[in-house]
Tab-separated table of C-alpha atoms and ligand atoms in Angstrom:
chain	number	residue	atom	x	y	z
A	1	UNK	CA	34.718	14.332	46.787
A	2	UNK	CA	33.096	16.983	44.424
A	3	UNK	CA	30.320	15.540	42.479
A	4	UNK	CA	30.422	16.736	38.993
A	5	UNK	CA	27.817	16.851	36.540
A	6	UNK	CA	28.947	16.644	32.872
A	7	UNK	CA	26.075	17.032	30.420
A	8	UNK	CA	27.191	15.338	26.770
A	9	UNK	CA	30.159	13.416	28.396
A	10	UNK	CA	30.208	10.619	26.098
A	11	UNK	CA	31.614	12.889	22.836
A	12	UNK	CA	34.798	13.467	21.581
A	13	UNK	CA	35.671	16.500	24.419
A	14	UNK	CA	33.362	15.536	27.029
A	15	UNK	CA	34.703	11.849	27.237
A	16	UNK	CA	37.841	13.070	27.687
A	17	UNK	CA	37.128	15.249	30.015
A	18	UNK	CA	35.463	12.391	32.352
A	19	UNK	CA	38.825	10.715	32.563
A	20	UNK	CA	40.610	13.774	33.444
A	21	UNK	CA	37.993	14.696	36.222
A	22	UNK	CA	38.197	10.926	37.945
A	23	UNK	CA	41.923	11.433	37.365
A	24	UNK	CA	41.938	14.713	39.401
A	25	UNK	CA	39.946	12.973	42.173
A	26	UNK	CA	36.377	13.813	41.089
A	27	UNK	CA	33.598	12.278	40.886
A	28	UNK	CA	31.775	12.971	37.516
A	29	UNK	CA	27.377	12.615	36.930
A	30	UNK	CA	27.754	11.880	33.044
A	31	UNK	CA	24.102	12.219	31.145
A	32	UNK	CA	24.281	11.800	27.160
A	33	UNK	CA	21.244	11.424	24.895
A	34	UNK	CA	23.858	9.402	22.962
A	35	UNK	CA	22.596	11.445	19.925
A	36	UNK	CA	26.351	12.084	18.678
A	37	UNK	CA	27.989	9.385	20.971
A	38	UNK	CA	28.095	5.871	21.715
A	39	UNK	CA	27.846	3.696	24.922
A	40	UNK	CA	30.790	1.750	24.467
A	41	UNK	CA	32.585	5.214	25.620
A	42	UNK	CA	31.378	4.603	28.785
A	43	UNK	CA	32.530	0.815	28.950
A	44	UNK	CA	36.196	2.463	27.556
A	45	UNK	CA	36.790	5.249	29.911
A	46	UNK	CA	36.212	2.433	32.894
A	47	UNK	CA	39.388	0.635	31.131
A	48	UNK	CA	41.281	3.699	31.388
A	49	UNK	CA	40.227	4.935	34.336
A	50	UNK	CA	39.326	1.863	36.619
A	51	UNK	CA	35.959	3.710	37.580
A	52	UNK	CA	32.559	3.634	35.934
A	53	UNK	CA	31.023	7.159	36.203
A	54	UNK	CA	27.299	7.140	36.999
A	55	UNK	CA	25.349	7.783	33.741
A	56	UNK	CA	21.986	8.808	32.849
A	57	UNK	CA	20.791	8.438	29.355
A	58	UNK	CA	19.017	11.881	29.657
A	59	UNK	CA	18.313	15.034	26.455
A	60	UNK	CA	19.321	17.756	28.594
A	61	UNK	CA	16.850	19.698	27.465
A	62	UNK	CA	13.849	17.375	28.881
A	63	UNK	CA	13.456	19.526	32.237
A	64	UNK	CA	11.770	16.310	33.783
A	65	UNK	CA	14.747	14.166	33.627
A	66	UNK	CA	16.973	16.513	34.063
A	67	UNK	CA	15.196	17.607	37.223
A	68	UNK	CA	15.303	14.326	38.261
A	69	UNK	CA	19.016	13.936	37.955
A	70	UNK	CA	19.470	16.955	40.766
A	71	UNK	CA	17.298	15.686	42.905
A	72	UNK	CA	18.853	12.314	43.059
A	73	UNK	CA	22.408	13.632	42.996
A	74	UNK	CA	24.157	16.427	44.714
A	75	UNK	CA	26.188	18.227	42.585
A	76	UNK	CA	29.213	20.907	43.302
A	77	UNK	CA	29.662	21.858	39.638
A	78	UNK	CA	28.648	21.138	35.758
A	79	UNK	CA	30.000	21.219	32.734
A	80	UNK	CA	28.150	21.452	29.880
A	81	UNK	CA	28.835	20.479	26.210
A	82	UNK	CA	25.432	19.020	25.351
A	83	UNK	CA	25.080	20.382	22.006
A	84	UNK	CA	24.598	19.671	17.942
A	85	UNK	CA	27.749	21.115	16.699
A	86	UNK	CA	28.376	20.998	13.491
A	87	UNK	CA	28.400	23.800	10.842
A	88	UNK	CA	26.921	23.076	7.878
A	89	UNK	CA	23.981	21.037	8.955
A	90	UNK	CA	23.285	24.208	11.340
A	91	UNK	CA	23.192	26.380	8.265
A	92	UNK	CA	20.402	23.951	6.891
A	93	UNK	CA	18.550	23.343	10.544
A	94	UNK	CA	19.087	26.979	12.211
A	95	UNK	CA	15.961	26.063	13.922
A	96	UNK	CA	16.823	22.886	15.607
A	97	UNK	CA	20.305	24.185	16.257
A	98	UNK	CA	19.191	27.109	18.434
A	99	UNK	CA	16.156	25.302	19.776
A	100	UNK	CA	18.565	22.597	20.959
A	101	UNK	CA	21.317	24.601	22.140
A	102	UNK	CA	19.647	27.357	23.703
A	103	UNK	CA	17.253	24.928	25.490
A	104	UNK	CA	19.927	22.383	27.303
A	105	UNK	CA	21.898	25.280	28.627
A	106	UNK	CA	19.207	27.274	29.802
A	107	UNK	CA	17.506	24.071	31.317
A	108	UNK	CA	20.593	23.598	33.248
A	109	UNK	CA	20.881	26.885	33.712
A	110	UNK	CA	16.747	27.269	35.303
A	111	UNK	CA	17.558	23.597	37.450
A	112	UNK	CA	20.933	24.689	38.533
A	113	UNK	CA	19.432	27.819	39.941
A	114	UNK	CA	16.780	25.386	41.784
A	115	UNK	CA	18.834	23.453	42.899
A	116	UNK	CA	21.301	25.733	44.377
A	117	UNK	CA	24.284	24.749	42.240
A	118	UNK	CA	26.977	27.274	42.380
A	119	UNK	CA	29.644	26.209	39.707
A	120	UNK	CA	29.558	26.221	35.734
A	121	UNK	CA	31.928	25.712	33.481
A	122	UNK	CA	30.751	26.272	29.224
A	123	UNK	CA	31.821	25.232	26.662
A	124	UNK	CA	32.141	27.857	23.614
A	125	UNK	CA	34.298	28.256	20.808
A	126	UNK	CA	36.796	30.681	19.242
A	127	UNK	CA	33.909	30.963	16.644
A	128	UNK	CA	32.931	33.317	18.777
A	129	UNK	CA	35.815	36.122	17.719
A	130	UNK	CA	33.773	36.033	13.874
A	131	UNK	CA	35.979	37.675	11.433
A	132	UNK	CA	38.784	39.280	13.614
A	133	UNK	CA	41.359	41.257	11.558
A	134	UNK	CA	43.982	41.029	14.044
A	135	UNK	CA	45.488	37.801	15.447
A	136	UNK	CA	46.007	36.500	18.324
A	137	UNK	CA	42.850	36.582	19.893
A	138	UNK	CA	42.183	37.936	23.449
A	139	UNK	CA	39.222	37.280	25.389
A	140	UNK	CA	38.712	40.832	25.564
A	141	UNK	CA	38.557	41.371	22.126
A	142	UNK	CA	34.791	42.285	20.478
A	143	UNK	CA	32.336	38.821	19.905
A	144	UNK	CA	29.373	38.119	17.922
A	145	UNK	CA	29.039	38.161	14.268
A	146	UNK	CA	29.542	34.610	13.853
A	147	UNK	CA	29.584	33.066	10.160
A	148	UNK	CA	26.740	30.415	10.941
A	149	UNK	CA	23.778	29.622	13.360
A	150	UNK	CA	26.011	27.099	15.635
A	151	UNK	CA	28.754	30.049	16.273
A	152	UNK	CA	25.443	32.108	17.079
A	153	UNK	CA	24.408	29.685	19.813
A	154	UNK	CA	27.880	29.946	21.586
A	155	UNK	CA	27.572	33.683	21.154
A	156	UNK	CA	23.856	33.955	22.773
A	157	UNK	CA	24.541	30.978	24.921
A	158	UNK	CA	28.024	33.421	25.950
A	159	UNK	CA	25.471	36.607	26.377
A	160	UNK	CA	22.898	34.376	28.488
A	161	UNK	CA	25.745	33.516	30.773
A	162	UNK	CA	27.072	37.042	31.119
A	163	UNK	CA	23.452	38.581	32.047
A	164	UNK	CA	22.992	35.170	34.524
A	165	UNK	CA	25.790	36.508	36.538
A	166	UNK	CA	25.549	39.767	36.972
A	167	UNK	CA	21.900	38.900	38.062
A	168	UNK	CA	23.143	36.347	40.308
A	169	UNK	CA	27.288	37.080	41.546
A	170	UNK	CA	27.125	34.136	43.572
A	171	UNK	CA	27.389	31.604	41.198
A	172	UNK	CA	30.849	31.038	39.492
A	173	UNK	CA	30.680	30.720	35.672
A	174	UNK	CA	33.652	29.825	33.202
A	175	UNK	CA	33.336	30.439	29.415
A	176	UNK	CA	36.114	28.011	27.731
A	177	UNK	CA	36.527	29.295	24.066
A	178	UNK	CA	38.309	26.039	22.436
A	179	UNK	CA	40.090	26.373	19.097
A	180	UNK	CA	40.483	23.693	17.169
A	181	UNK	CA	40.880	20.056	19.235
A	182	UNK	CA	42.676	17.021	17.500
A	183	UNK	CA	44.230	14.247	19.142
A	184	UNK	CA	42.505	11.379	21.247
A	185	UNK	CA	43.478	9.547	24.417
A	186	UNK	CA	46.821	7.452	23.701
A	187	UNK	CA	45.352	4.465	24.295
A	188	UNK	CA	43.466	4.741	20.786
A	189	UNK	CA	40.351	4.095	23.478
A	190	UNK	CA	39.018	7.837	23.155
A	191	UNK	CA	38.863	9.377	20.231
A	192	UNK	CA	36.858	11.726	17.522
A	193	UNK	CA	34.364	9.628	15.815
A	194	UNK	CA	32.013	11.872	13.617
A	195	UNK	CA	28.940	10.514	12.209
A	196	UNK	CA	29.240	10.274	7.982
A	197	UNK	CA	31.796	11.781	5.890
A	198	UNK	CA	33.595	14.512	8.164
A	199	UNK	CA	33.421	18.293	8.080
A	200	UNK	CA	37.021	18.881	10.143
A	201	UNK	CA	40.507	18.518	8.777
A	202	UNK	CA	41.782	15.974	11.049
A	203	UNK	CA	39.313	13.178	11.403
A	204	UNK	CA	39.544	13.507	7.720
A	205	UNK	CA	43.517	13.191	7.616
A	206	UNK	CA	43.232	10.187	9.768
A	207	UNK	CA	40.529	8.640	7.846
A	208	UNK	CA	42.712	9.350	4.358
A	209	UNK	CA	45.486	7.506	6.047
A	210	UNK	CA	43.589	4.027	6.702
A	211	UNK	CA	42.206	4.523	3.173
A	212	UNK	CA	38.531	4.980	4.095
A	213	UNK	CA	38.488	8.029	1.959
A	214	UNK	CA	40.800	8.108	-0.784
A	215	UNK	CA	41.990	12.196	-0.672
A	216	UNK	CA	42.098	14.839	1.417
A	217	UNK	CA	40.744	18.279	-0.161
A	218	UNK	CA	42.628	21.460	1.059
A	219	UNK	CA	40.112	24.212	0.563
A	220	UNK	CA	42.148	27.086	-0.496
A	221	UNK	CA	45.566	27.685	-0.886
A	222	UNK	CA	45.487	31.368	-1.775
A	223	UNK	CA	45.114	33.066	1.596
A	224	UNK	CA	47.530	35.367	2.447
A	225	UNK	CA	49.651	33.169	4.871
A	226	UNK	CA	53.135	31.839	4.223
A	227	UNK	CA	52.219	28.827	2.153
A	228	UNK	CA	48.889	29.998	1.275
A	229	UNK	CA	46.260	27.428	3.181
A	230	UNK	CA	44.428	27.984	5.934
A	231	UNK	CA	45.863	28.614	9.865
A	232	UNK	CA	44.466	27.835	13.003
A	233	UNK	CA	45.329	26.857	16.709
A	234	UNK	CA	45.392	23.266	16.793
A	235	UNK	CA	44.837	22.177	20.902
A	236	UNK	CA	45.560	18.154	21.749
A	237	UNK	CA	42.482	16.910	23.332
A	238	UNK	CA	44.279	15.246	26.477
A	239	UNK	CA	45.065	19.399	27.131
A	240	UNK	CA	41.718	20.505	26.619
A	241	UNK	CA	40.374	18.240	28.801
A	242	UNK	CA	43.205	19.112	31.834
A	243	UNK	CA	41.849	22.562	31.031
A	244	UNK	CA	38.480	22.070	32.774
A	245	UNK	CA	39.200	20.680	35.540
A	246	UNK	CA	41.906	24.036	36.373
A	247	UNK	CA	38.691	25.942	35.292
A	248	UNK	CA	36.817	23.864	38.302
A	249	UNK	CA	39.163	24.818	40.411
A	250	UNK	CA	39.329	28.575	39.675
A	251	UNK	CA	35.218	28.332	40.510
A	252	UNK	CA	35.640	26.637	43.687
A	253	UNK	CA	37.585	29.566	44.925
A	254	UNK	CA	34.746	31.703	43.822
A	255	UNK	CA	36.189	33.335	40.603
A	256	UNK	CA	32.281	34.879	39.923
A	257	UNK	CA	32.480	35.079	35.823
A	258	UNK	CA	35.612	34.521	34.207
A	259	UNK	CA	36.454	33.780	30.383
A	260	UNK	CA	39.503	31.843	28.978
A	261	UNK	CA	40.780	31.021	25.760
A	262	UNK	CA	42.094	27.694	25.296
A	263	UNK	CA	44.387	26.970	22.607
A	264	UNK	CA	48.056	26.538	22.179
A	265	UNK	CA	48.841	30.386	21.280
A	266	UNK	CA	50.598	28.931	18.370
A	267	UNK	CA	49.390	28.513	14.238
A	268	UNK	CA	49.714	26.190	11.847
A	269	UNK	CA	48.914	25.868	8.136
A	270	UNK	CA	47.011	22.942	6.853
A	271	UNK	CA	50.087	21.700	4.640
A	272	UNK	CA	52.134	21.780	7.578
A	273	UNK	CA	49.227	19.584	9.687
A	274	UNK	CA	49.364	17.163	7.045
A	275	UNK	CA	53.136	17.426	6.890
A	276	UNK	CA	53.298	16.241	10.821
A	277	UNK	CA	50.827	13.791	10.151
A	278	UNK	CA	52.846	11.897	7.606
A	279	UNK	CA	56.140	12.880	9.367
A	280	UNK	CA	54.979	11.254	12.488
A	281	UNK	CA	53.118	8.150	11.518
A	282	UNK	CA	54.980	7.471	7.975
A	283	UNK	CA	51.832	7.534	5.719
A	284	UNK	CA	51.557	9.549	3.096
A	285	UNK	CA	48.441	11.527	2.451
A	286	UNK	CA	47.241	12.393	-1.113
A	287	UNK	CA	45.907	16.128	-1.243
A	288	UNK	CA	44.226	18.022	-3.964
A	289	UNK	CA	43.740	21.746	-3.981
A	290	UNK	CA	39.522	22.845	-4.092
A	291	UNK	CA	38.117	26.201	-3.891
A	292	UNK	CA	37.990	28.083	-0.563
A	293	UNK	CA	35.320	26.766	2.190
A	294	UNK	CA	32.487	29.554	2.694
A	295	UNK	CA	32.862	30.811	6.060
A	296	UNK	CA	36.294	29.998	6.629
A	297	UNK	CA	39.103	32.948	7.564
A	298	UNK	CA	42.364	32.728	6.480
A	299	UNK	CA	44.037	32.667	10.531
A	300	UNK	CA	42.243	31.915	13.573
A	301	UNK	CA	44.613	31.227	16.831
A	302	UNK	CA	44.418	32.615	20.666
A	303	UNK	CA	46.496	34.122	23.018
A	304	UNK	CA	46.581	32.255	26.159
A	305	UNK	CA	48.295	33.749	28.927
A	306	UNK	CA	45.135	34.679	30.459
A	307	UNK	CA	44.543	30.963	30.999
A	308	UNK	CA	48.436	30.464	32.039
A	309	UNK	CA	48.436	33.157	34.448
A	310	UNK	CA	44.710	32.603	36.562
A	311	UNK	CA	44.573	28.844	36.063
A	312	UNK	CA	48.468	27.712	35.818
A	313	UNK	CA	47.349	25.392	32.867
A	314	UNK	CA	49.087	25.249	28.971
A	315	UNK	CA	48.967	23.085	26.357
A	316	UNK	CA	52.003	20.351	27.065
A	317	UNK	CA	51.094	18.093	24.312
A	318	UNK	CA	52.734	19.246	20.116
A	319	UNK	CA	50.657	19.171	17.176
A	320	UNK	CA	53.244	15.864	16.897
A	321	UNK	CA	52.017	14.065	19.683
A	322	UNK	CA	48.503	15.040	18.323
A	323	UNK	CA	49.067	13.285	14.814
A	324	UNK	CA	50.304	10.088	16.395
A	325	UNK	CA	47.301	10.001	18.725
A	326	UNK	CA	44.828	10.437	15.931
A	327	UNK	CA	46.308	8.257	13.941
A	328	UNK	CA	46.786	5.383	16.830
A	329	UNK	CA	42.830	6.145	17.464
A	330	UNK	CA	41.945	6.121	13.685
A	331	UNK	CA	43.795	2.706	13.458
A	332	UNK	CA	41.970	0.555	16.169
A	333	UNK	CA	38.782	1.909	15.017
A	334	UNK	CA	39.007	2.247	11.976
A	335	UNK	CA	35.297	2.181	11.239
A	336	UNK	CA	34.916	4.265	14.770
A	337	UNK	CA	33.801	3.159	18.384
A	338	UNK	CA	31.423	0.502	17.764
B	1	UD1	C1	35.260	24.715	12.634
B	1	UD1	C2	34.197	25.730	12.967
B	1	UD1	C3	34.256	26.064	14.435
B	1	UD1	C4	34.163	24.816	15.270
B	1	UD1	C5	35.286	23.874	14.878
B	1	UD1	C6	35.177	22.561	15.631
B	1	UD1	C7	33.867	27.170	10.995
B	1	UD1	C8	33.941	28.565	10.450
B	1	UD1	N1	34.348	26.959	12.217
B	1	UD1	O1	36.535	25.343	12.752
B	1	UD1	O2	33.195	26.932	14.736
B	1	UD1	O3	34.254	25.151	16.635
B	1	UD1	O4	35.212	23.588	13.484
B	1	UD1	O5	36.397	21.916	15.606
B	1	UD1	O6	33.423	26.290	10.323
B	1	UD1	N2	40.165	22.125	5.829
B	1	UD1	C9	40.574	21.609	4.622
B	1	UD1	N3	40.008	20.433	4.194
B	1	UD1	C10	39.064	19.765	4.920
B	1	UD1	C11	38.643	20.302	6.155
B	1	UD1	C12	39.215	21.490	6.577
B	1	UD1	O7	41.420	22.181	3.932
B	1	UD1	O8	38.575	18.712	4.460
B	1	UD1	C13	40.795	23.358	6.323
B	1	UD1	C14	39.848	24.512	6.555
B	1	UD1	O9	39.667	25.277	5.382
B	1	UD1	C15	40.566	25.275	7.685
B	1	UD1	C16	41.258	24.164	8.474
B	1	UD1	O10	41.342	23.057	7.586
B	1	UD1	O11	41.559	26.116	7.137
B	1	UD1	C17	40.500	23.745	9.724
B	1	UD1	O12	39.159	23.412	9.390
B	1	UD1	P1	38.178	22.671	10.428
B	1	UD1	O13	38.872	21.500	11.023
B	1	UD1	O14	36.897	22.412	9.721
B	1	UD1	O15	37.974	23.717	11.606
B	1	UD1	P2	37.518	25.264	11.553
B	1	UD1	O16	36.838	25.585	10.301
B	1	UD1	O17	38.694	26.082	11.943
C-alpha cells in the first residue's frame, strides 16, 4: 500500500482528500499545524472512513520536523496544500503569505529530494490565469499577473515546480489548478469552516441560511454577463478530492510534469448559485446589491478535457448536489467543527 503524505490534510480540501485516498486503498501521512483546521477532523474522517490516518501536528515549513516525518515514514507520494489562503489578509501580510507559502513547499520540496521521494501532486489555483480575456481557460494558456500576493505564491510556487523538473525529470509533479470548491462530505461530517466572517460566496450563503449572518451581499451586478453578477466554475468538493488521487495515479506511471485544470467546464452566475441554493434546500436567502469586489473578473471557468482525457476523471457531482451538501454541513455545525 502506497504511503501518502498529505501536508495541511485537516482543511476544507485536504480533509477531503484523506477520505478519498483511504477510500482508493491508500494509506495517507496527514501533518497539519492546525493553524486553519481543527482536530476533531481527524476524529470525523475515522467515522467516515473506519481508519485513523497517522498524524503529525507538524508547520511544514519547520525543516526539523518535517525531516523527521521522512525519516520515520516511507513515503511514495505527497500532496501538498499547506498554505494561508486567503485574499485579503494576503494583501495586508504579503510578507507572511510568501514567507509561508514559499517556505512549506520548498521545504518539502529540499526533504523530498533527500529523501528520494519521486511523486508530487500541488495544489494551485485558477488564480493563476490573472485577468484572461478569453474563457474557458486552458492550461496552456499564459499565467502570472495575479491580482494579489496569495495568487502570486501559486504562480512562483507553479514556476519553482516547473524549473524543479526540468532539473530533475525523474520526479513526477502534478499542478492541480482548482476553481472554485463548494460542497462538503454528505455526511455534514466534512465541511468548509472558515475562521471569522467569510470572504467566499458559499460559506456565506450557507451561513445566511441558518441566520448567523443576516444578508448576503452580491458584489456587482453590472458585469457584462447575462444577469449581470459575477461567473465562475463552481467544483463539488467530493470531485475535487477524487481528482487527486487520478492525479496519483497518472505519477505512478511516471507522467514527469503534467498540469490539469480542475473544474466542472461549466459557469454560473452568483444569482443563479443562490437560486440552487434556495431551490434545493427551501430557504430563502435575502441579497442586497454592493459595489464590485476589487480584484474580482467578471467570468472565470476552465476547460477540462485535458483532465478527462489523461486522468479519466470529471466532475459527477451538480452545483445541486453542492447546495444541499453545504447546507446539510452548515446545519450540523452551525457554529463550525468544534
Ligand atoms: C477567490 C480567489 C481565488 C481563490 C478562491 C478560493 C480572488 C480574485 N480569487 O475566488 O484566488 O482560489 O477564492 O475559493 O479573490 N461574491 C459575492 N458576495 C460575497 C462573496 C463573493 O457576490 O459575499 C461573488 C464574487 O464577486 C464572485 C463570486 O461570488 O463573483 C465568487 O467569489 P469567491 O467565492 O470569493 O471566489 P473567487 O473570488 O472566484
Amino acid at each position: 500500500m502506497s504511503n501518502i503524505l498529505v501536508n495541511g490534510g485537516l482543511g476544507f480540501i485536504g480533509s477531503e482528500t484523506v477520505v478519498a485516498l483511504i477510500n482508493s486503498g491508500y494509506n495517507p501521512i496527514v501533518v497539519d499545524d492546525l493553524s486553519n483546521s481543527k482536530i476533531a477532523v481527524l476524529d470525523r474522517i475515522e467515522t467516515i472512513t473506519g481508519k485513523r490516518p497517522t498524524f503529525i501536528q507538524a508547520n511544514c515549513t519547520d525543516y526539523a520536523a518535517m525531516d523527521k516525518v521522512f525519516t520515520e515514514n516511507k513515503i511514495d507520494g505527497i500532496i501538498h496544500f499547506a498554505a494561508f489562503k486567503a485574499v485579503g489578509e494576503s494583501v495586508q501580510k504579503p510578507i507572511e503569505y510568501y514567507s509561508n507559502n514559499l517556505k512549506s513547499s520548498l521545504t518539502t520540496l529540499e526533504l523530498m529530494k533527500k529523501h528520494g521521494v519521486r511523486n508530487f501532486i500541488f495544489s494551485s489555483s485558477a488564480t493563476v490565469y490573472g485577468c484572461a480575456k478569453e474563457m474557458p481557460l486552458y492550461e496552456n494558456n499564459e499565467t502570472g499577473d495575479a491580482t494579489n500576493p496569495y495568487g502570486e505564491t501559486k504562480v512562483m510556487n507553479e514556476r519553482i515546480l516547473v524549473d524543479v523538473a526540468k532539473a530533475m525529470p525523474e520526479l513526477n509533479i502534478a499542478i492541480l489548478r482548482y476553481f472554485n470548491p463548494i460542497g462538503a462530505h454528505p455526511s455534514g461530517l466534512l465541511g468548509e469552516d472558515p475562521n471569522g466572517i467569510p470572504n467566499n460566496l458559499m460559506p456565506y450563503i450557507s451561513q445566511v441560511s441558518i441566520g448567523r449572518l443576516p444578508c448576503l451581499s452580491i458584489f456587482g451586478d453590472d458585469y457584462p454577463t447575462p444577469d449581470g453578477t459575477g461567473i465562475r466554475d463552481y467544483i463539488h468538493v467530493l470531485d475535487l478530492a477524487e481528482g487527486h488521487v487520478a492525479a496519483m495515479k497518472k505519477l505512478e506511471s511516471n507522467s514527469g510534469l503534467v498540469i490539469y485544470n480542475l473544474g466542472t467546464g461549466k459557469g454560473t452566475s452568483v444569482k443563479e448559485l443562490v437560486k440552487a441554493f434556495e431551490d434545493a434546500n427551501g430557504v430563502k436567502i435575502p441579497v442586497v446589491i454592493k459595489p464590485r469586489r476589487a480584484g474580482d473578473v467578471a467570468e472565470n471557468y476552465a476547460n477540462c478535457d485535458k483532465a478527462f482525457k489523461e486522468l479519466g476523471w470529471k466532475a459527477r457531482f451538480t452545483i445541486v448536489d453542492a447546495c444541499r451538501d453545504s447546507y446539510n454541513f452548515q446545519k450540523k455545525n452551525p457554529k463550525g467543527i468544534e
